[in-house]
Amino acid sequence: MANSRAVRGTTSARHVAMIMDGNGRWAVERGQPRLLGHKRGVETVREIVKSCPDLGVTHLTMFAFSTENWKRSKTEVSGLMLLLRRYIQKEIADLIDKGIRLRFIGRKDRVEKGLRALMESAEKRTEHNNKLHLTIAIDYGGRDEMTRVMQGIAVDIAARKLTPADVSEALISSRLDTFDLPDPDLVIRTSGECRTSNFLLWQTAYAEYEFVDVNWPDFTPEIFGQMLENFMLRDRRFGAVAK
Ligand code: IPE
Ligand code: IPE
Ligand code: MG
């Protein structure tokens, strides 16, 4: 098991956020259409979800489609949405069986109605599960999320339900899409790109980051386990002085 070899006193990562990148490059390197990379990427999602209990991960948040990804071709966007639909349909029984709670973060209002209904039904059917909290970010952007929070607060101040003095970090956190999730301990991005691309901007203020030069379809539970081990060797100070 990944945690057994770690020596430093740090606790293991409970919440891991995953920027699943490199599907397109994986396919293009093989002379295949980008969508094949996304299809293979779904296989990796299954493997990684399956590996979480053994690795001590209780919360897994996956970036599947960003607010900027609408800029891609119609074919790619609809292919991704279809893969998501199929993923929910195929996995739902297994998620229920394994006690996994599935949730979605992101705008929701721009997702096609049928898919949205499927997402909501999956959330409802798994809402009492707690073995693993699996959150999928669809049409999600950190800036968009914060903008929605600010609009909500502005509306409440205008309606005199809140005063400016009520606006606190806790209030903002409580209005984010992730309001009932702990902040991520570790963010992993595959494909070698070293940027956040608008993922969980507020929530990752003190997250640790790992950037791995492997495209998402080639990411494995072994690499994941290694990163969780690395995490345990880190000294997280949160602004204080090391003990
Ligand atoms: C990640 O792979 C999946 C999504 C962003 C939907 P990409 O499709 O971004 O793959 P690259 O980065 O082009 O290789
Ligand atoms: C980030 O990947 C979004 C997801 C993994 C869903 P992108 O491929 O969209 O990010 P950029 O364009 O390289 O920054
Ligand atoms: Mg990419």
PDB file of C-alpha atoms and ligand atoms in Angstrom:
ATOM      1  CA  MET A   1       0.000   0.000   0.000  1.00  0.00           C
ATOM      2  CA  ALA A   2       1.181   3.476  -0.854  1.00  0.00           C
ATOM      3  CA  ASN A   3       1.227   4.912   2.653  1.00  0.00           C
ATOM      4  CA  SER A   4       3.279   2.174   4.283  1.00  0.00           C
ATOM      5  CA  ARG A   5       6.707   3.461   3.216  1.00  0.00           C
ATOM      6  CA  ALA A   6       6.238   7.129   4.052  1.00  0.00           C
ATOM      7  CA  VAL A   7       8.294   8.341   6.978  1.00  0.00           C
ATOM      8  CA  ARG A   8       7.452  11.997   7.655  1.00  0.00           C
ATOM      9  CA  GLY A   9       4.708  12.762  10.129  1.00  0.00           C
ATOM     10  CA  THR A  10       2.331  14.276   7.563  1.00  0.00           C
ATOM     11  CA  THR A  11      -1.099  12.732   7.235  1.00  0.00           C
ATOM     12  CA  SER A  12      -2.158  11.130   3.983  1.00  0.00           C
ATOM     13  CA  ALA A  13      -4.070  13.025   1.311  1.00  0.00           C
ATOM     14  CA  ARG A  14      -7.783  12.564   1.893  1.00  0.00           C
ATOM     15  CA  HIS A  15      -9.016  14.815  -0.881  1.00  0.00           C
ATOM     16  CA  VAL A  16      -7.294  14.607  -4.236  1.00  0.00           C
ATOM     17  CA  ALA A  17      -8.270  16.851  -7.147  1.00  0.00           C
ATOM     18  CA  MET A  18      -7.309  15.590 -10.559  1.00  0.00           C
ATOM     19  CA  ILE A  19      -6.749  17.647 -13.718  1.00  0.00           C
ATOM     20  CA  MET A  20      -7.093  14.882 -16.281  1.00  0.00           C
ATOM     21  CA  ASP A  21      -5.115  16.278 -19.189  1.00  0.00           C
ATOM     22  CA  GLY A  22      -3.462  14.867 -22.310  1.00  0.00           C
ATOM     23  CA  ASN A  23      -6.203  12.702 -23.843  1.00  0.00           C
ATOM     24  CA  GLY A  24      -5.979  14.511 -27.173  1.00  0.00           C
ATOM     25  CA  ARG A  25      -2.181  14.246 -27.371  1.00  0.00           C
ATOM     26  CA  TRP A  26      -2.317  10.587 -26.399  1.00  0.00           C
ATOM     27  CA  ALA A  27      -4.564   9.903 -29.401  1.00  0.00           C
ATOM     28  CA  VAL A  28      -2.780  12.172 -31.877  1.00  0.00           C
ATOM     29  CA  GLU A  29       0.574  10.545 -31.031  1.00  0.00           C
ATOM     30  CA  ARG A  30      -1.023   7.286 -32.151  1.00  0.00           C
ATOM     31  CA  GLY A  31      -2.518   8.748 -35.336  1.00  0.00           C
ATOM     32  CA  GLN A  32      -6.003   8.424 -33.851  1.00  0.00           C
ATOM     33  CA  PRO A  33      -8.865  10.923 -33.456  1.00  0.00           C
ATOM     34  CA  ARG A  34      -8.859  12.929 -30.199  1.00  0.00           C
ATOM     35  CA  LEU A  35     -12.096  11.288 -29.109  1.00  0.00           C
ATOM     36  CA  LEU A  36     -10.365   7.933 -28.837  1.00  0.00           C
ATOM     37  CA  GLY A  37      -8.088   9.520 -26.240  1.00  0.00           C
ATOM     38  CA  HIS A  38     -11.119  10.664 -24.276  1.00  0.00           C
ATOM     39  CA  LYS A  39     -12.573   7.168 -24.491  1.00  0.00           C
ATOM     40  CA  ARG A  40      -9.372   5.689 -23.109  1.00  0.00           C
ATOM     41  CA  GLY A  41      -9.399   8.427 -20.499  1.00  0.00           C
ATOM     42  CA  VAL A  42     -12.691   7.097 -19.150  1.00  0.00           C
ATOM     43  CA  GLU A  43     -10.976   3.731 -18.583  1.00  0.00           C
ATOM     44  CA  THR A  44      -8.361   5.519 -16.488  1.00  0.00           C
ATOM     45  CA  VAL A  45     -11.125   7.207 -14.485  1.00  0.00           C
ATOM     46  CA  ARG A  46     -12.541   3.762 -13.651  1.00  0.00           C
ATOM     47  CA  GLU A  47      -9.150   2.440 -12.553  1.00  0.00           C
ATOM     48  CA  ILE A  48      -8.346   5.469 -10.434  1.00  0.00           C
ATOM     49  CA  VAL A  49     -11.767   5.495  -8.744  1.00  0.00           C
ATOM     50  CA  LYS A  50     -11.337   1.793  -7.980  1.00  0.00           C
ATOM     51  CA  SER A  51      -7.923   2.389  -6.410  1.00  0.00           C
ATOM     52  CA  CYS A  52      -9.037   5.106  -3.950  1.00  0.00           C
ATOM     53  CA  PRO A  53     -10.132   2.987  -0.962  1.00  0.00           C
ATOM     54  CA  ASP A  54      -6.789   1.113  -0.849  1.00  0.00           C
ATOM     55  CA  LEU A  55      -4.882   4.366  -1.124  1.00  0.00           C
ATOM     56  CA  GLY A  56      -6.770   6.028   1.718  1.00  0.00           C
ATOM     57  CA  VAL A  57      -8.395   8.632  -0.527  1.00  0.00           C
ATOM     58  CA  THR A  58     -11.916   9.518   0.634  1.00  0.00           C
ATOM     59  CA  HIS A  59     -12.619  12.433  -1.732  1.00  0.00           C
ATOM     60  CA  LEU A  60     -11.747  12.509  -5.402  1.00  0.00           C
ATOM     61  CA  THR A  61     -12.612  15.498  -7.573  1.00  0.00           C
ATOM     62  CA  MET A  62     -12.069  15.138 -11.302  1.00  0.00           C
ATOM     63  CA  PHE A  63     -11.893  17.969 -13.854  1.00  0.00           C
ATOM     64  CA  ALA A  64     -13.757  16.605 -16.868  1.00  0.00           C
ATOM     65  CA  PHE A  65     -14.884  19.712 -18.797  1.00  0.00           C
ATOM     66  CA  SER A  66     -13.987  23.348 -18.183  1.00  0.00           C
ATOM     67  CA  THR A  67     -15.975  26.512 -18.889  1.00  0.00           C
ATOM     68  CA  GLU A  68     -13.346  27.151 -21.582  1.00  0.00           C
ATOM     69  CA  ASN A  69     -13.666  23.717 -23.205  1.00  0.00           C
ATOM     70  CA  TRP A  70     -16.781  24.905 -25.121  1.00  0.00           C
ATOM     71  CA  LYS A  71     -14.252  26.531 -27.487  1.00  0.00           C
ATOM     72  CA  ARG A  72     -13.486  23.080 -28.929  1.00  0.00           C
ATOM     73  CA  SER A  73     -15.106  21.627 -32.061  1.00  0.00           C
ATOM     74  CA  LYS A  74     -18.762  20.599 -31.911  1.00  0.00           C
ATOM     75  CA  THR A  75     -17.753  17.010 -32.549  1.00  0.00           C
ATOM     76  CA  GLU A  76     -15.346  16.944 -29.623  1.00  0.00           C
ATOM     77  CA  VAL A  77     -17.781  18.662 -27.251  1.00  0.00           C
ATOM     78  CA  SER A  78     -20.677  16.372 -28.109  1.00  0.00           C
ATOM     79  CA  GLY A  79     -18.359  13.347 -27.979  1.00  0.00           C
ATOM     80  CA  LEU A  80     -17.271  14.311 -24.460  1.00  0.00           C
ATOM     81  CA  MET A  81     -20.874  14.833 -23.336  1.00  0.00           C
ATOM     82  CA  LEU A  82     -21.830  11.433 -24.760  1.00  0.00           C
ATOM     83  CA  LEU A  83     -18.958   9.779 -22.903  1.00  0.00           C
ATOM     84  CA  LEU A  84     -20.128  11.385 -19.687  1.00  0.00           C
ATOM     85  CA  ARG A  85     -23.669  10.190 -20.273  1.00  0.00           C
ATOM     86  CA  ARG A  86     -22.423   6.640 -20.920  1.00  0.00           C
ATOM     87  CA  TYR A  87     -20.149   6.753 -17.906  1.00  0.00           C
ATOM     88  CA  ILE A  88     -23.049   7.603 -15.596  1.00  0.00           C
ATOM     89  CA  GLN A  89     -25.338   4.992 -17.170  1.00  0.00           C
ATOM     90  CA  LYS A  90     -22.732   2.238 -17.001  1.00  0.00           C
ATOM     91  CA  GLU A  91     -21.289   3.029 -13.580  1.00  0.00           C
ATOM     92  CA  ILE A  92     -24.334   3.944 -11.525  1.00  0.00           C
ATOM     93  CA  ALA A  93     -25.103   0.407 -10.310  1.00  0.00           C
ATOM     94  CA  ASP A  94     -21.468  -0.146  -9.358  1.00  0.00           C
ATOM     95  CA  LEU A  95     -21.239   3.208  -7.564  1.00  0.00           C
ATOM     96  CA  ILE A  96     -24.313   2.339  -5.507  1.00  0.00           C
ATOM     97  CA  ASP A  97     -22.904  -1.109  -4.828  1.00  0.00           C
ATOM     98  CA  LYS A  98     -19.555   0.250  -3.655  1.00  0.00           C
ATOM     99  CA  GLY A  99     -21.008   3.026  -1.496  1.00  0.00           C
ATOM    100  CA  ILE A 100     -19.655   5.835  -3.676  1.00  0.00           C
ATOM    101  CA  ARG A 101     -21.374   9.213  -3.624  1.00  0.00           C
ATOM    102  CA  LEU A 102     -21.357  10.905  -7.015  1.00  0.00           C
ATOM    103  CA  ARG A 103     -21.731  14.648  -7.354  1.00  0.00           C
ATOM    104  CA  PHE A 104     -21.225  17.233 -10.055  1.00  0.00           C
ATOM    105  CA  ILE A 105     -19.873  20.739  -9.755  1.00  0.00           C
ATOM    106  CA  GLY A 106     -20.025  23.431 -12.400  1.00  0.00           C
ATOM    107  CA  ARG A 107     -22.703  25.538 -14.009  1.00  0.00           C
ATOM    108  CA  LYS A 108     -25.231  22.839 -14.888  1.00  0.00           C
ATOM    109  CA  ASP A 109     -27.498  25.363 -16.693  1.00  0.00           C
ATOM    110  CA  ARG A 110     -25.617  25.009 -20.007  1.00  0.00           C
ATOM    111  CA  VAL A 111     -25.548  21.210 -19.991  1.00  0.00           C
ATOM    112  CA  GLU A 112     -28.099  19.521 -22.244  1.00  0.00           C
ATOM    113  CA  LYS A 113     -31.374  18.782 -20.383  1.00  0.00           C
ATOM    114  CA  GLY A 114     -31.320  14.992 -20.716  1.00  0.00           C
ATOM    115  CA  LEU A 115     -27.768  14.791 -19.430  1.00  0.00           C
ATOM    116  CA  ARG A 116     -28.575  17.159 -16.589  1.00  0.00           C
ATOM    117  CA  ALA A 117     -31.487  14.941 -15.542  1.00  0.00           C
ATOM    118  CA  LEU A 118     -29.169  11.935 -15.577  1.00  0.00           C
ATOM    119  CA  MET A 119     -26.608  13.797 -13.478  1.00  0.00           C
ATOM    120  CA  GLU A 120     -29.241  14.828 -10.953  1.00  0.00           C
ATOM    121  CA  SER A 121     -30.691  11.356 -10.725  1.00  0.00           C
ATOM    122  CA  ALA A 122     -27.217   9.862 -10.118  1.00  0.00           C
ATOM    123  CA  GLU A 123     -26.601  12.434  -7.380  1.00  0.00           C
ATOM    124  CA  LYS A 124     -29.921  11.571  -5.756  1.00  0.00           C
ATOM    125  CA  ARG A 125     -29.403   7.818  -5.978  1.00  0.00           C
ATOM    126  CA  THR A 126     -25.993   7.980  -4.322  1.00  0.00           C
ATOM    127  CA  GLU A 127     -26.600  10.796  -1.843  1.00  0.00           C
ATOM    128  CA  HIS A 128     -26.446   8.595   1.249  1.00  0.00           C
ATOM    129  CA  ASN A 129     -23.175   6.897   0.282  1.00  0.00           C
ATOM    130  CA  ASN A 130     -19.966   7.887   2.007  1.00  0.00           C
ATOM    131  CA  LYS A 131     -17.179   5.373   1.224  1.00  0.00           C
ATOM    132  CA  LEU A 132     -15.821   7.678  -1.460  1.00  0.00           C
ATOM    133  CA  HIS A 133     -16.990  11.157  -2.415  1.00  0.00           C
ATOM    134  CA  LEU A 134     -16.542  11.315  -6.162  1.00  0.00           C
ATOM    135  CA  THR A 135     -17.095  14.758  -7.645  1.00  0.00           C
ATOM    136  CA  ILE A 136     -16.967  15.421 -11.359  1.00  0.00           C
ATOM    137  CA  ALA A 137     -16.467  18.977 -12.582  1.00  0.00           C
ATOM    138  CA  ILE A 138     -18.478  19.639 -15.736  1.00  0.00           C
ATOM    139  CA  ASP A 139     -18.717  23.089 -17.319  1.00  0.00           C
ATOM    140  CA  TYR A 140     -16.695  24.146 -14.306  1.00  0.00           C
ATOM    141  CA  GLY A 141     -14.407  27.142 -13.967  1.00  0.00           C
ATOM    142  CA  GLY A 142     -13.044  28.575 -10.724  1.00  0.00           C
ATOM    143  CA  ARG A 143     -13.659  32.140 -11.865  1.00  0.00           C
ATOM    144  CA  ASP A 144     -17.188  31.317 -12.979  1.00  0.00           C
ATOM    145  CA  GLU A 145     -17.882  29.672  -9.614  1.00  0.00           C
ATOM    146  CA  MET A 146     -16.626  32.706  -7.690  1.00  0.00           C
ATOM    147  CA  THR A 147     -18.574  35.063  -9.932  1.00  0.00           C
ATOM    148  CA  ARG A 148     -21.767  33.140  -9.190  1.00  0.00           C
ATOM    149  CA  VAL A 149     -21.013  33.326  -5.463  1.00  0.00           C
ATOM    150  CA  MET A 150     -20.409  37.096  -5.665  1.00  0.00           C
ATOM    151  CA  GLN A 151     -23.623  37.628  -7.594  1.00  0.00           C
ATOM    152  CA  GLY A 152     -25.554  35.673  -4.944  1.00  0.00           C
ATOM    153  CA  ILE A 153     -24.014  37.712  -2.156  1.00  0.00           C
ATOM    154  CA  ALA A 154     -24.705  40.984  -4.001  1.00  0.00           C
ATOM    155  CA  VAL A 155     -28.356  39.976  -4.423  1.00  0.00           C
ATOM    156  CA  ASP A 156     -28.646  39.184  -0.711  1.00  0.00           C
ATOM    157  CA  ILE A 157     -27.019  42.465   0.289  1.00  0.00           C
ATOM    158  CA  ALA A 158     -29.348  44.391  -2.035  1.00  0.00           C
ATOM    159  CA  ALA A 159     -32.302  42.550  -0.454  1.00  0.00           C
ATOM    160  CA  ARG A 160     -30.903  43.390   3.014  1.00  0.00           C
ATOM    161  CA  LYS A 161     -30.581  39.718   3.919  1.00  0.00           C
ATOM    162  CA  LEU A 162     -26.856  40.278   4.441  1.00  0.00           C
ATOM    163  CA  THR A 163     -24.677  43.245   5.316  1.00  0.00           C
ATOM    164  CA  PRO A 164     -21.179  43.806   3.861  1.00  0.00           C
ATOM    165  CA  ALA A 165     -19.760  42.872   7.271  1.00  0.00           C
ATOM    166  CA  ASP A 166     -21.292  39.396   6.918  1.00  0.00           C
ATOM    167  CA  VAL A 167     -19.052  38.632   3.948  1.00  0.00           C
ATOM    168  CA  SER A 168     -16.341  36.357   5.309  1.00  0.00           C
ATOM    169  CA  GLU A 169     -14.149  33.527   4.033  1.00  0.00           C
ATOM    170  CA  ALA A 170     -16.543  31.091   5.693  1.00  0.00           C
ATOM    171  CA  LEU A 171     -19.560  32.646   3.959  1.00  0.00           C
ATOM    172  CA  ILE A 172     -17.855  32.512   0.570  1.00  0.00           C
ATOM    173  CA  SER A 173     -16.773  28.875   1.100  1.00  0.00           C
ATOM    174  CA  SER A 174     -20.318  27.952   2.098  1.00  0.00           C
ATOM    175  CA  ARG A 175     -21.634  29.230  -1.225  1.00  0.00           C
ATOM    176  CA  LEU A 176     -19.150  27.531  -3.513  1.00  0.00           C
ATOM    177  CA  ASP A 177     -20.188  24.445  -5.507  1.00  0.00           C
ATOM    178  CA  THR A 178     -17.890  22.515  -3.159  1.00  0.00           C
ATOM    179  CA  PHE A 179     -19.581  23.902  -0.019  1.00  0.00           C
ATOM    180  CA  ASP A 180     -19.690  20.539   1.744  1.00  0.00           C
ATOM    181  CA  LEU A 181     -16.332  19.157   0.613  1.00  0.00           C
ATOM    182  CA  PRO A 182     -13.034  19.594   2.429  1.00  0.00           C
ATOM    183  CA  ASP A 183     -10.395  21.597   0.559  1.00  0.00           C
ATOM    184  CA  PRO A 184      -8.200  19.415  -1.674  1.00  0.00           C
ATOM    185  CA  ASP A 185      -4.948  18.294  -0.047  1.00  0.00           C
ATOM    186  CA  LEU A 186      -3.315  17.388  -3.318  1.00  0.00           C
ATOM    187  CA  VAL A 187      -3.882  18.438  -6.924  1.00  0.00           C
ATOM    188  CA  ILE A 188      -2.473  16.223  -9.644  1.00  0.00           C
ATOM    189  CA  ARG A 189      -2.228  17.329 -13.267  1.00  0.00           C
ATOM    190  CA  THR A 190      -1.239  14.879 -15.961  1.00  0.00           C
ATOM    191  CA  SER A 191       0.249  15.606 -19.423  1.00  0.00           C
ATOM    192  CA  GLY A 192       3.218  17.700 -18.264  1.00  0.00           C
ATOM    193  CA  GLU A 193       1.434  21.072 -18.367  1.00  0.00           C
ATOM    194  CA  CYS A 194       2.148  23.082 -15.216  1.00  0.00           C
ATOM    195  CA  ARG A 195      -0.932  25.244 -14.822  1.00  0.00           C
ATOM    196  CA  THR A 196      -4.285  25.074 -13.078  1.00  0.00           C
ATOM    197  CA  SER A 197      -6.483  26.059 -16.056  1.00  0.00           C
ATOM    198  CA  ASN A 198      -9.087  27.597 -13.750  1.00  0.00           C
ATOM    199  CA  PHE A 199      -9.624  24.581 -11.483  1.00  0.00           C
ATOM    200  CA  LEU A 200     -10.770  25.093  -7.866  1.00  0.00           C
ATOM    201  CA  LEU A 201      -9.061  28.465  -7.524  1.00  0.00           C
ATOM    202  CA  TRP A 202     -10.376  29.292  -4.055  1.00  0.00           C
ATOM    203  CA  GLN A 203     -10.221  25.767  -2.638  1.00  0.00           C
ATOM    204  CA  THR A 204      -6.588  25.060  -3.567  1.00  0.00           C
ATOM    205  CA  ALA A 205      -5.044  28.006  -1.702  1.00  0.00           C
ATOM    206  CA  TYR A 206      -2.961  25.579   0.386  1.00  0.00           C
ATOM    207  CA  ALA A 207      -3.119  22.432  -1.724  1.00  0.00           C
ATOM    208  CA  GLU A 208       0.062  20.612  -2.709  1.00  0.00           C
ATOM    209  CA  TYR A 209       0.612  20.160  -6.440  1.00  0.00           C
ATOM    210  CA  GLU A 210       2.049  17.323  -8.525  1.00  0.00           C
ATOM    211  CA  PHE A 211       2.568  17.722 -12.258  1.00  0.00           C
ATOM    212  CA  VAL A 212       3.287  14.452 -13.992  1.00  0.00           C
ATOM    213  CA  ASP A 213       4.579  14.054 -17.517  1.00  0.00           C
ATOM    214  CA  VAL A 214       2.202  11.234 -18.439  1.00  0.00           C
ATOM    215  CA  ASN A 215      -0.927  11.686 -20.531  1.00  0.00           C
ATOM    216  CA  TRP A 216      -4.157  10.859 -18.703  1.00  0.00           C
ATOM    217  CA  PRO A 217      -4.861   7.577 -20.581  1.00  0.00           C
ATOM    218  CA  ASP A 218      -1.442   6.322 -19.403  1.00  0.00           C
ATOM    219  CA  PHE A 219      -1.899   7.396 -15.774  1.00  0.00           C
ATOM    220  CA  THR A 220      -2.092   4.376 -13.443  1.00  0.00           C
ATOM    221  CA  PRO A 221      -2.991   3.563  -9.825  1.00  0.00           C
ATOM    222  CA  GLU A 222       0.756   2.874  -9.300  1.00  0.00           C
ATOM    223  CA  ILE A 223       1.728   6.413 -10.335  1.00  0.00           C
ATOM    224  CA  PHE A 224      -1.157   7.706  -8.215  1.00  0.00           C
ATOM    225  CA  GLY A 225       0.115   5.730  -5.218  1.00  0.00           C
ATOM    226  CA  GLN A 226       3.626   7.110  -5.714  1.00  0.00           C
ATOM    227  CA  MET A 227       2.270  10.666  -5.702  1.00  0.00           C
ATOM    228  CA  LEU A 228       0.348  10.013  -2.524  1.00  0.00           C
ATOM    229  CA  GLU A 229       3.559   8.776  -0.960  1.00  0.00           C
ATOM    230  CA  ASN A 230       5.383  11.918  -2.076  1.00  0.00           C
ATOM    231  CA  PHE A 231       2.603  13.939  -0.531  1.00  0.00           C
ATOM    232  CA  MET A 232       3.244  12.375   2.867  1.00  0.00           C
ATOM    233  CA  LEU A 233       6.864  13.501   2.734  1.00  0.00           C
ATOM    234  CA  ARG A 234       5.932  17.126   2.270  1.00  0.00           C
ATOM    235  CA  ASP A 235       6.093  19.638   5.042  1.00  0.00           C
ATOM    236  CA  ARG A 236       2.831  21.575   5.000  1.00  0.00           C
ATOM    237  CA  ARG A 237       3.281  24.722   7.047  1.00  0.00           C
ATOM    238  CA  PHE A 238       0.184  26.758   6.167  1.00  0.00           C
ATOM    239  CA  GLY A 239       2.149  29.924   6.748  1.00  0.00           C
ATOM    240  CA  ALA A 240       3.493  28.906  10.154  1.00  0.00           C
ATOM    241  CA  VAL A 241       7.080  27.957  11.043  1.00  0.00           C
ATOM    242  CA  ALA A 242       8.169  24.312  10.702  1.00  0.00           C
ATOM    243  CA  LYS A 243       8.149  22.392  13.992  1.00  0.00           C
TER     244      LYS A 243
HETATM  245  C1  IPE B   1      -8.168  16.410 -21.207  1.00  0.00           C
HETATM  246  O1  IPE B   1      -7.487  16.101 -22.359  1.00  0.00           O
HETATM  247  C2  IPE B   1      -9.661  16.266 -21.322  1.00  0.00           C
HETATM  248  C3  IPE B   1     -10.389  17.530 -21.466  1.00  0.00           C
HETATM  249  C4  IPE B   1      -9.896  18.719 -21.352  1.00  0.00           C
HETATM  250  C5  IPE B   1     -11.803  17.433 -21.775  1.00  0.00           C
HETATM  251  P1  IPE B   1      -7.292  17.149 -23.526  1.00  0.00           P
HETATM  252  O2  IPE B   1      -8.416  16.952 -24.501  1.00  0.00           O
HETATM  253  O3  IPE B   1      -7.134  18.517 -23.041  1.00  0.00           O
HETATM  254  O4  IPE B   1      -5.952  16.622 -24.187  1.00  0.00           O
HETATM  255  P2  IPE B   1      -4.775  17.506 -24.760  1.00  0.00           P
HETATM  256  O5  IPE B   1      -4.346  18.435 -23.666  1.00  0.00           O
HETATM  257  O6  IPE B   1      -5.313  18.231 -25.944  1.00  0.00           O
HETATM  258  O7  IPE B   1      -3.718  16.517 -25.114  1.00  0.00           O
HETATM  259  C1  IPE B   2      -7.999  21.510 -18.349  1.00  0.00           C
HETATM  260  O1  IPE B   2      -7.420  21.039 -19.498  1.00  0.00           O
HETATM  261  C2  IPE B   2      -9.433  21.111 -18.289  1.00  0.00           C
HETATM  262  C3  IPE B   2      -9.686  19.697 -18.053  1.00  0.00           C
HETATM  263  C4  IPE B   2      -8.795  18.783 -17.752  1.00  0.00           C
HETATM  264  C5  IPE B   2     -11.074  19.306 -18.135  1.00  0.00           C
HETATM  265  P1  IPE B   2      -7.308  21.912 -20.832  1.00  0.00           P
HETATM  266  O2  IPE B   2      -6.621  21.052 -21.821  1.00  0.00           O
HETATM  267  O3  IPE B   2      -8.631  22.446 -21.212  1.00  0.00           O
HETATM  268  O4  IPE B   2      -6.383  23.120 -20.369  1.00  0.00           O
HETATM  269  P2  IPE B   2      -5.425  24.069 -21.207  1.00  0.00           P
HETATM  270  O5  IPE B   2      -6.228  24.597 -22.360  1.00  0.00           O
HETATM  271  O6  IPE B   2      -4.280  23.241 -21.676  1.00  0.00           O
HETATM  272  O7  IPE B   2      -4.992  25.109 -20.238  1.00  0.00           O
HETATM  273 MG    MG B   3      -5.534  19.642 -22.554  1.00  0.00          MG
END
